[in-house]
């Protein structure tokens, strides 16, 4: 049976049982505690918790999932990072009886599986599930009871698991080795029995201290790994032999010229599986809007891509980029089910090419640094973990590559120290964000438990609202009042204050009543609640108090100008650069706008001018800005642009202005002319494949132009010309400067020639070799390199050791002729030792090395040290 057939049969079966088929959600989840959708139930958690009303009491899905907890094991025959999970779910509808009966019916009657090859497990205290399995025909000897570590979901949730919806589960296992004698009834063989389906009876919510509270309704959450089950029922050794992977591996064989032999531990086969898995995961991640970066989801994607590149480069022999050559095969296999892959194929290919090209350059640069670090180590030594960490964080050089290159020289790495540094780095990077999320989760939970309703936002139509104070939060605690001088979070039953979202900053202003005066410093939102960060400037604000909420209108107007202009800018960029341009992020503040977009090279001056002109033409056109609420499918049919990688509900807000049509929840001007004027301030790189534009509108744009005009006048006056003739005057000045530079270079060359001649004339003989050891006043590192080349060129055979002290820094350069390198004179080893004397470090190759230092007073001592080491090497 093909995996595509299994997917279709499963969905049709549960539709026949009354389930509503829902499309797969994105790999990017709304859950702040998760980077990715790791299971089919993740997008449905609000339904399980009763926070949202499900579209049907019963649904079925095939959900895209990604897990990287086993990433180091990817390459074996069974593990995948990306996978599809078949699921059927009930929200207060059917429960254990139907879930177990339908599992049996699908496996036995639809798939026609052999009962002898099936076993089930239940939670140790779940007598009901045990009896239900018996009632459908499962022999008692095939039903096993296990504890919460395996038969409660999430695992160990009763003891120390996360606070979430949970419940006992019943797993279904398949015998993958029917050719062997049957497993004794009382025994279990994890290698032989493969879990293919998990029925979770979600009926509790775990709270702090392991307290299990019954959910408002009992639910069913199931999961069946599509790739794993396809392999099992076809008697294949794993997912990589199914129709999901065969075309990918065949493409890799064609590109590499190597053969996949389906062995478990053969190095080449492991590389085939690793590359196939990681490129598939990469394709789906970029297809869902994740881009390579050094943080969060982007870091996981980058790590997957780099692991694929390393396996392809080092084992499969791909000397040139290959990722993009595999992507079309994956898109072709999945485009019928996941149409977004075809729609975004250009973007996926573009980022595959960019990331691989840059990483290959990184490998080349990191290799030089690593070689320098390995020079002073002997076989059996270990490369310090701090150096491994620096190679990764500074040069982007992965620890796997460091380990592999080091092993080729018989050197290990201090993996423990490296992991300690990595953990420290992650802790520092994430500590603030984790605490923020934790506090917000505690607050939201408290608001729900006390029955505080979601906030009604009135800010699209008004900037002033009468409201009632429904919650006051001090730190993470609900309180009944706040005194003058306190800063707290205030919740109102309704608010005109826009909460930070979609790149638009939160509103500020004031909240006041007859009893209190508060300054609103920021507005944010979470889980339907609008949090006003306020400082009580007068009086006392109390719970239940009726107040007046006033948005700072001048600030809001400036934000609106900038937000509407980002929409015009997006459209203009697509006109000038091409349809591949997609928004990758934005920041809309009162003083400026920032817009990140997909494009892999700097914009030319002409492109910048054209974009700026188009935006201003659209502003002057005085287009009306219209907003409307639309079902998401209708909005897509209208051609509205959506933010790549963003998640939307079933109903979206669509904003149109002239040729621009986008999904957007922000605030906007009524007519484009209200933006006044747009001035592009800067264009540069944000990250690989992403450019960033910053600009200003309205009064700030006018001030920017006036400021530039003043600078132009001042520059013209300094050159004694007019603004019209300024460019010609600068060109004349540059021409004069180039002539003077040529004269100076000639003089310097003549002076250097004199230095070289003098140093060669004063060379000394040691052990039959010529030695030149000297300081050179005013020379930098590049000059020392040039001088060592020229001196040794005249000596033919010898050692040249030069040093200089300039600006409080020391530079050293050592060059050794090939015949003396053969006699064990090593420039890299010598310069390292000499650099220690001047408080620095360096490295290089045996024939040439350079170093720097911080103690000019020790320069002569360092040169003497270098000379003695070179002489000792000759004597040896």
Coordinates of N, CA and C in Angstrom, one line a residue, residues 224-302:
X224 N -1.4 8.6 14.5 CA -0.8 7.5 13.8 C 0.3 8.1 12.8
X225 N 1.5 7.7 13.0 CA 2.6 8.2 12.1 C 2.4 7.6 10.7
X226 N 2.2 8.5 9.7 CA 1.9 8.0 8.4 C 3.1 7.2 7.8
X227 N 4.3 7.8 7.9 CA 5.4 7.1 7.3 C 5.8 5.8 8.0
X228 N 5.7 5.8 9.3 CA 6.1 4.6 10.1 C 5.1 3.5 9.8
X229 N 3.8 3.9 9.8 CA 2.7 2.9 9.6 C 2.8 2.3 8.1
X230 N 3.1 3.2 7.2 CA 3.2 2.7 5.8 C 4.3 1.7 5.7
X231 N 5.4 1.9 6.3 CA 6.6 1.0 6.3 C 6.2 -0.3 7.0
X232 N 5.5 -0.2 8.1 CA 5.2 -1.4 8.9 C 4.2 -2.3 8.1
X233 N 3.1 -1.8 7.6 CA 2.1 -2.7 6.9 C 2.6 -3.2 5.6
X234 N 3.7 -2.6 5.1 CA 4.3 -3.1 3.8 C 5.5 -4.0 4.1
X235 N 5.8 -4.3 5.4 CA 6.9 -5.2 5.7 C 8.2 -4.5 5.2
X236 N 8.3 -3.2 5.3 CA 9.6 -2.5 5.0 C 10.3 -2.2 6.2
X237 N 11.6 -2.0 6.1 CA 12.5 -1.8 7.3 C 12.3 -0.4 7.9
X238 N 11.7 0.5 7.2 CA 11.5 1.8 7.8 C 11.0 2.8 6.7
X239 N 10.7 4.1 7.1 CA 10.1 5.1 6.3 C 10.9 5.3 5.0
X240 N 12.2 5.1 5.0 CA 13.1 5.5 3.9 C 12.9 4.5 2.7
X241 N 12.2 3.4 2.9 CA 11.9 2.5 1.8 C 10.5 2.7 1.3
X242 N 9.7 3.7 1.9 CA 8.4 3.9 1.4 C 8.4 4.9 0.2
X243 N 7.2 5.1 -0.4 CA 7.1 6.0 -1.5 C 7.3 7.4 -1.2
X244 N 7.4 7.7 0.1 CA 7.7 9.1 0.6 C 9.1 9.5 0.3
X245 N 10.0 8.5 0.4 CA 11.5 8.7 0.4 C 12.1 8.2 -0.9
X246 N 11.6 7.1 -1.5 CA 12.3 6.5 -2.6 C 12.6 7.5 -3.7
X247 N 11.7 8.4 -4.1 CA 12.0 9.3 -5.2 C 13.2 10.3 -4.8
X248 N 13.2 10.7 -3.5 CA 14.2 11.6 -3.0 C 15.6 10.9 -3.1
X249 N 15.6 9.7 -2.6 CA 16.9 9.0 -2.6 C 17.4 8.7 -4.0
X250 N 16.4 8.4 -4.8 CA 16.8 8.1 -6.2 C 17.4 9.4 -6.9
X251 N 16.8 10.5 -6.5 CA 17.4 11.8 -7.0 C 18.8 12.0 -6.5
X252 N 19.0 11.7 -5.2 CA 20.3 11.9 -4.7 C 21.3 10.9 -5.3
X253 N 20.9 9.7 -5.6 CA 21.8 8.8 -6.3 C 22.2 9.3 -7.7
X254 N 21.2 9.8 -8.4 CA 21.5 10.4 -9.7 C 22.5 11.5 -9.7
X255 N 22.3 12.4 -8.7 CA 23.2 13.6 -8.6 C 24.6 13.2 -8.1
X256 N 24.7 12.2 -7.2 CA 26.0 11.9 -6.6 C 26.7 10.9 -7.3
X257 N 26.0 10.0 -8.1 CA 26.7 8.9 -8.7 C 27.0 7.7 -7.8
X258 N 26.5 7.9 -6.5 CA 26.7 6.8 -5.5 C 25.4 6.0 -5.4
X259 N 25.5 4.8 -4.8 CA 24.4 3.8 -4.8 C 23.9 3.6 -3.3
X260 N 22.6 3.7 -3.2 CA 22.0 3.4 -1.8 C 21.8 1.9 -1.7
X261 N 22.4 1.3 -0.7 CA 22.3 -0.2 -0.6 C 21.4 -0.7 0.5
X262 N 20.7 0.3 1.1 CA 19.7 -0.1 2.2 C 20.3 -0.8 3.4
X263 N 21.5 -0.5 3.7 CA 22.1 -1.1 4.9 C 21.9 -0.2 6.1
X264 N 22.0 -0.8 7.3 CA 21.7 0.0 8.5 C 22.8 0.9 8.9
X265 N 24.0 0.4 8.9 CA 25.1 1.2 9.4 C 26.2 1.5 8.5
X266 N 26.0 1.3 7.2 CA 27.0 1.7 6.2 C 27.0 3.3 6.1
X267 N 28.2 3.9 6.1 CA 28.3 5.3 6.2 C 27.6 6.0 5.0
X268 N 27.7 5.5 3.8 CA 27.1 6.2 2.7 C 25.5 6.1 2.8
X269 N 25.0 5.0 3.2 CA 23.6 4.9 3.3 C 23.0 5.8 4.4
X270 N 23.7 5.9 5.5 CA 23.3 6.8 6.6 C 23.2 8.2 6.1
X271 N 24.3 8.6 5.2 CA 24.3 10.0 4.6 C 23.1 10.1 3.7
X272 N 22.8 9.1 2.9 CA 21.6 9.2 2.0 C 20.3 9.5 2.8
X273 N 20.1 8.8 3.9 CA 18.9 8.9 4.7 C 18.9 10.3 5.4
X274 N 20.0 10.7 5.9 CA 20.1 12.0 6.6 C 19.8 13.1 5.7
X275 N 20.4 13.1 4.5 CA 20.2 14.2 3.6 C 18.7 14.2 3.1
X276 N 18.2 13.0 2.8 CA 16.8 12.9 2.3 C 15.8 13.5 3.4
X277 N 16.0 13.1 4.6 CA 15.2 13.6 5.7 C 15.3 15.1 5.9
X278 N 16.5 15.6 6.0 CA 16.7 17.0 6.3 C 16.3 17.9 5.1
X279 N 16.5 17.5 3.9 CA 16.0 18.3 2.8 C 14.5 18.3 2.7
X280 N 13.9 17.2 3.0 CA 12.4 17.2 3.1 C 11.9 18.1 4.2
X281 N 12.5 18.1 5.3 CA 12.1 18.9 6.4 C 12.3 20.4 6.1
X282 N 13.5 20.7 5.4 CA 13.8 22.0 5.0 C 12.7 22.6 4.1
X283 N 12.3 21.8 3.1 CA 11.3 22.2 2.1 C 10.0 22.6 2.8
X284 N 9.6 21.7 3.7 CA 8.3 22.0 4.4 C 8.4 23.2 5.4
X285 N 9.6 23.4 6.0 CA 9.8 24.5 6.9 C 9.8 25.8 6.2
X286 N 10.5 25.9 5.1 CA 10.5 27.2 4.4 C 9.2 27.4 3.7
X287 N 8.5 26.3 3.3 CA 7.2 26.4 2.7 C 6.2 27.0 3.7
X288 N 6.5 26.8 5.0 CA 5.6 27.4 6.1 C 6.1 28.7 6.6
X289 N 7.1 29.3 6.0 CA 7.5 30.6 6.3 C 8.7 30.7 7.3
X290 N 9.3 29.6 7.6 CA 10.5 29.6 8.5 C 11.7 29.9 7.6
X291 N 12.6 30.8 8.0 CA 13.8 31.2 7.3 C 15.0 30.9 8.1
X292 N 16.1 30.5 7.5 CA 17.4 30.2 8.3 C 17.8 31.5 9.1
X293 N 18.2 31.2 10.3 CA 18.7 32.3 11.2 C 19.5 31.7 12.3
X294 N 19.9 32.5 13.3 CA 20.7 32.0 14.4 C 19.8 31.8 15.7
X295 N 18.5 32.0 15.6 CA 17.7 31.9 16.8 C 16.4 31.2 16.5
X296 N 15.9 30.5 17.5 CA 14.5 29.9 17.4 C 14.4 28.9 16.3
X297 N 13.2 29.0 15.6 CA 12.9 28.1 14.5 C 13.9 28.2 13.4
X298 N 14.4 29.4 13.2 CA 15.4 29.6 12.1 C 16.7 28.9 12.4
X299 N 17.0 28.8 13.6 CA 18.3 28.1 14.0 C 18.1 26.6 13.7
X300 N 16.9 26.1 14.1 CA 16.7 24.6 13.9 C 16.8 24.3 12.4
X301 N 16.1 25.2 11.6 CA 16.2 25.0 10.1 C 17.6 25.1 9.6
X302 N 18.3 26.1 10.1 CA 19.7 26.2 9.6 C 20.6 25.0 10.0

